[in-house]
C-alpha atoms as a PDB file:
ATOM      1  CA  UNK A   1     303.858 129.872  30.050  1.00  0.00           C
ATOM      2  CA  UNK A   2     306.098 127.994  32.216  1.00  0.00           C
ATOM      3  CA  UNK A   3     309.284 126.591  30.108  1.00  0.00           C
ATOM      4  CA  UNK A   4     310.093 123.181  31.448  1.00  0.00           C
ATOM      5  CA  UNK A   5     309.604 119.835  30.216  1.00  0.00           C
ATOM      6  CA  UNK A   6     308.421 118.737  33.299  1.00  0.00           C
ATOM      7  CA  UNK A   7     305.778 115.928  33.222  1.00  0.00           C
ATOM      8  CA  UNK A   8     304.867 115.860  36.939  1.00  0.00           C
ATOM      9  CA  UNK A   9     304.564 119.030  38.943  1.00  0.00           C
ATOM     10  CA  UNK A  10     306.640 119.909  41.771  1.00  0.00           C
ATOM     11  CA  UNK A  11     305.288 118.577  44.817  1.00  0.00           C
ATOM     12  CA  UNK A  12     304.496 120.916  47.565  1.00  0.00           C
ATOM     13  CA  UNK A  13     305.985 121.931  51.193  1.00  0.00           C
ATOM     14  CA  UNK A  14     306.239 118.952  53.069  1.00  0.00           C
ATOM     15  CA  UNK A  15     304.176 118.630  56.482  1.00  0.00           C
ATOM     16  CA  UNK A  16     305.339 118.037  59.318  1.00  0.00           C
ATOM     17  CA  UNK A  17     304.938 114.629  60.963  1.00  0.00           C
ATOM     18  CA  UNK A  18     305.074 113.127  64.622  1.00  0.00           C
ATOM     19  CA  UNK A  19     308.696 111.735  62.932  1.00  0.00           C
ATOM     20  CA  UNK A  20     309.942 115.235  62.270  1.00  0.00           C
ATOM     21  CA  UNK A  21     308.419 116.834  65.666  1.00  0.00           C
ATOM     22  CA  UNK A  22     309.664 114.463  68.085  1.00  0.00           C
ATOM     23  CA  UNK A  23     311.259 114.962  71.312  1.00  0.00           C
ATOM     24  CA  UNK A  24     313.950 112.517  72.894  1.00  0.00           C
ATOM     25  CA  UNK A  25     310.672 110.384  74.362  1.00  0.00           C
ATOM     26  CA  UNK A  26     309.566 109.816  70.682  1.00  0.00           C
ATOM     27  CA  UNK A  27     306.631 112.147  71.510  1.00  0.00           C
ATOM     28  CA  UNK A  28     305.387 115.693  69.519  1.00  0.00           C
ATOM     29  CA  UNK A  29     307.008 118.597  71.045  1.00  0.00           C
ATOM     30  CA  UNK A  30     304.092 120.793  71.467  1.00  0.00           C
ATOM     31  CA  UNK A  31     306.323 123.713  72.700  1.00  0.00           C
ATOM     32  CA  UNK A  32     308.636 123.656  70.038  1.00  0.00           C
ATOM     33  CA  UNK A  33     306.905 123.017  67.229  1.00  0.00           C
ATOM     34  CA  UNK A  34     303.271 124.275  67.848  1.00  0.00           C
ATOM     35  CA  UNK A  35     300.021 121.892  68.529  1.00  0.00           C
ATOM     36  CA  UNK A  36     299.579 119.081  65.998  1.00  0.00           C
ATOM     37  CA  UNK A  37     297.081 118.567  63.699  1.00  0.00           C
ATOM     38  CA  UNK A  38     295.598 115.025  63.218  1.00  0.00           C
ATOM     39  CA  UNK A  39     293.791 116.559  60.506  1.00  0.00           C
ATOM     40  CA  UNK A  40     296.990 116.877  58.214  1.00  0.00           C
ATOM     41  CA  UNK A  41     297.884 113.157  59.779  1.00  0.00           C
ATOM     42  CA  UNK A  42     294.844 111.242  58.909  1.00  0.00           C
ATOM     43  CA  UNK A  43     295.019 112.670  55.298  1.00  0.00           C
ATOM     44  CA  UNK A  44     294.759 109.202  53.332  1.00  0.00           C
ATOM     45  CA  UNK A  45     295.446 110.778  49.394  1.00  0.00           C
ATOM     46  CA  UNK A  46     298.639 111.864  50.599  1.00  0.00           C
ATOM     47  CA  UNK A  47     298.198 114.726  47.671  1.00  0.00           C
ATOM     48  CA  UNK A  48     298.286 112.491  45.313  1.00  0.00           C
ATOM     49  CA  UNK A  49     294.786 112.838  43.485  1.00  0.00           C
ATOM     50  CA  UNK A  50     295.341 116.403  43.362  1.00  0.00           C
ATOM     51  CA  UNK A  51     299.064 116.063  41.583  1.00  0.00           C
ATOM     52  CA  UNK A  52     297.352 113.728  39.339  1.00  0.00           C
ATOM     53  CA  UNK A  53     294.996 116.141  38.431  1.00  0.00           C
ATOM     54  CA  UNK A  54     297.314 118.767  38.106  1.00  0.00           C
ATOM     55  CA  UNK A  55     299.336 116.711  35.478  1.00  0.00           C
ATOM     56  CA  UNK A  56     296.293 116.001  33.293  1.00  0.00           C
ATOM     57  CA  UNK A  57     295.386 120.176  33.515  1.00  0.00           C
ATOM     58  CA  UNK A  58     297.587 122.873  33.425  1.00  0.00           C
ATOM     59  CA  UNK A  59     300.806 120.927  33.480  1.00  0.00           C
ATOM     60  CA  UNK A  60     300.546 118.612  30.596  1.00  0.00           C
ATOM     61  CA  UNK A  61     299.324 121.787  28.600  1.00  0.00           C
ATOM     62  CA  UNK A  62     302.331 123.653  29.408  1.00  0.00           C
ATOM     63  CA  UNK A  63     304.565 120.787  28.581  1.00  0.00           C
ATOM     64  CA  UNK A  64     302.496 120.640  24.932  1.00  0.00           C
ATOM     65  CA  UNK A  65     302.925 124.718  24.541  1.00  0.00           C
ATOM     66  CA  UNK A  66     307.167 124.066  25.496  1.00  0.00           C
ATOM     67  CA  UNK A  67     307.589 121.530  23.296  1.00  0.00           C
ATOM     68  CA  UNK A  68     305.330 123.349  20.478  1.00  0.00           C
ATOM     69  CA  UNK A  69     308.165 126.242  21.216  1.00  0.00           C
ATOM     70  CA  UNK A  70     310.641 124.006  20.618  1.00  0.00           C
ATOM     71  CA  UNK A  71     309.583 122.386  17.923  1.00  0.00           C
ATOM     72  CA  UNK A  72     308.687 125.335  15.560  1.00  0.00           C
ATOM     73  CA  UNK A  73     309.596 128.225  17.193  1.00  0.00           C
ATOM     74  CA  UNK A  74     307.517 131.037  19.091  1.00  0.00           C
ATOM     75  CA  UNK A  75     305.297 131.469  16.683  1.00  0.00           C
ATOM     76  CA  UNK A  76     303.349 128.473  17.367  1.00  0.00           C
ATOM     77  CA  UNK A  77     302.411 128.523  21.106  1.00  0.00           C
ATOM     78  CA  UNK A  78     301.637 132.245  20.913  1.00  0.00           C
ATOM     79  CA  UNK A  79     299.129 131.232  18.095  1.00  0.00           C
ATOM     80  CA  UNK A  80     297.364 128.726  20.125  1.00  0.00           C
ATOM     81  CA  UNK A  81     296.979 130.753  23.140  1.00  0.00           C
ATOM     82  CA  UNK A  82     295.498 133.630  20.347  1.00  0.00           C
ATOM     83  CA  UNK A  83     293.380 130.902  19.479  1.00  0.00           C
ATOM     84  CA  UNK A  84     291.744 129.890  22.520  1.00  0.00           C
ATOM     85  CA  UNK A  85     291.168 133.582  23.565  1.00  0.00           C
ATOM     86  CA  UNK A  86     289.282 133.708  20.432  1.00  0.00           C
ATOM     87  CA  UNK A  87     286.652 131.077  21.559  1.00  0.00           C
ATOM     88  CA  UNK A  88     286.091 131.926  24.847  1.00  0.00           C
ATOM     89  CA  UNK A  89     282.471 131.524  25.006  1.00  0.00           C
ATOM     90  CA  UNK A  90     280.451 135.125  25.356  1.00  0.00           C
ATOM     91  CA  UNK A  91     277.718 135.000  27.824  1.00  0.00           C
ATOM     92  CA  UNK A  92     274.406 134.779  25.442  1.00  0.00           C
ATOM     93  CA  UNK A  93     276.710 132.060  23.439  1.00  0.00           C
ATOM     94  CA  UNK A  94     275.826 128.208  23.576  1.00  0.00           C
ATOM     95  CA  UNK A  95     276.617 126.030  26.336  1.00  0.00           C
ATOM     96  CA  UNK A  96     279.326 123.979  24.776  1.00  0.00           C
ATOM     97  CA  UNK A  97     282.252 125.089  22.459  1.00  0.00           C
ATOM     98  CA  UNK A  98     283.310 122.776  20.135  1.00  0.00           C
ATOM     99  CA  UNK A  99     285.586 125.560  18.777  1.00  0.00           C
ATOM    100  CA  UNK A 100     287.706 125.515  22.325  1.00  0.00           C
ATOM    101  CA  UNK A 101     287.175 121.930  22.714  1.00  0.00           C
ATOM    102  CA  UNK A 102     289.161 120.699  19.501  1.00  0.00           C
ATOM    103  CA  UNK A 103     291.596 123.500  19.930  1.00  0.00           C
ATOM    104  CA  UNK A 104     292.182 121.757  23.683  1.00  0.00           C
ATOM    105  CA  UNK A 105     292.334 118.419  22.050  1.00  0.00           C
ATOM    106  CA  UNK A 106     289.234 117.547  23.885  1.00  0.00           C
ATOM    107  CA  UNK A 107     287.092 116.776  20.855  1.00  0.00           C
ATOM    108  CA  UNK A 108     287.163 113.125  21.438  1.00  0.00           C
ATOM    109  CA  UNK A 109     285.761 113.269  24.641  1.00  0.00           C
ATOM    110  CA  UNK A 110     282.039 112.938  25.943  1.00  0.00           C
ATOM    111  CA  UNK A 111     281.714 114.802  29.262  1.00  0.00           C
ATOM    112  CA  UNK A 112     278.060 114.964  31.010  1.00  0.00           C
ATOM    113  CA  UNK A 113     278.221 118.420  29.572  1.00  0.00           C
ATOM    114  CA  UNK A 114     277.849 117.268  25.876  1.00  0.00           C
ATOM    115  CA  UNK A 115     275.321 114.764  27.185  1.00  0.00           C
ATOM    116  CA  UNK A 116     272.649 117.148  29.362  1.00  0.00           C
ATOM    117  CA  UNK A 117     273.568 120.503  27.472  1.00  0.00           C
ATOM    118  CA  UNK A 118     273.268 122.249  30.538  1.00  0.00           C
ATOM    119  CA  UNK A 119     270.019 121.060  31.758  1.00  0.00           C
ATOM    120  CA  UNK A 120     271.864 120.638  35.401  1.00  0.00           C
ATOM    121  CA  UNK A 121     271.315 124.374  35.319  1.00  0.00           C
ATOM    122  CA  UNK A 122     268.071 124.590  34.172  1.00  0.00           C
ATOM    123  CA  UNK A 123     265.488 125.821  36.279  1.00  0.00           C
ATOM    124  CA  UNK A 124     263.622 122.863  38.109  1.00  0.00           C
ATOM    125  CA  UNK A 125     260.819 121.200  36.741  1.00  0.00           C
ATOM    126  CA  UNK A 126     257.831 122.084  38.258  1.00  0.00           C
ATOM    127  CA  UNK A 127     254.551 119.463  38.404  1.00  0.00           C
ATOM    128  CA  UNK A 128     251.812 121.667  39.201  1.00  0.00           C
ATOM    129  CA  UNK A 129     252.234 123.951  36.719  1.00  0.00           C
ATOM    130  CA  UNK A 130     252.363 121.367  34.070  1.00  0.00           C
ATOM    131  CA  UNK A 131     249.449 119.721  35.431  1.00  0.00           C
ATOM    132  CA  UNK A 132     247.185 123.349  35.002  1.00  0.00           C
ATOM    133  CA  UNK A 133     248.477 123.397  31.408  1.00  0.00           C
ATOM    134  CA  UNK A 134     246.893 120.191  30.628  1.00  0.00           C
ATOM    135  CA  UNK A 135     243.776 120.701  32.981  1.00  0.00           C
ATOM    136  CA  UNK A 136     243.116 124.351  30.857  1.00  0.00           C
ATOM    137  CA  UNK A 137     241.507 124.668  27.739  1.00  0.00           C
END
């Protein structure tokens, strides 16, 4: 658990662009900086999508735990993490874990796993076996 009140996660290493590696003629200096990666330059999202997903994921969780520690003391985040660890689903348990969803604050969200109940990981439907079942007495 990181003890910071950061809302947006820290940015990663900036990628070298043509402006940073340009020589006196305005061209990329391959001998000094190595070959240019066009894939890094064409990247459209600019890391915004991954940063926003991180904000909604672990960073907001760290923020909540830090705020709990500042308000209620060290026992509150330790208790919350202990309760989450206890509710980890077992292999023989159900696919949906209502206890963990409640502890994480996701009990009011509807996700595909809630609707399909693990049907996407079930074995494929075999039409021929079903036809044989109906035709045999």
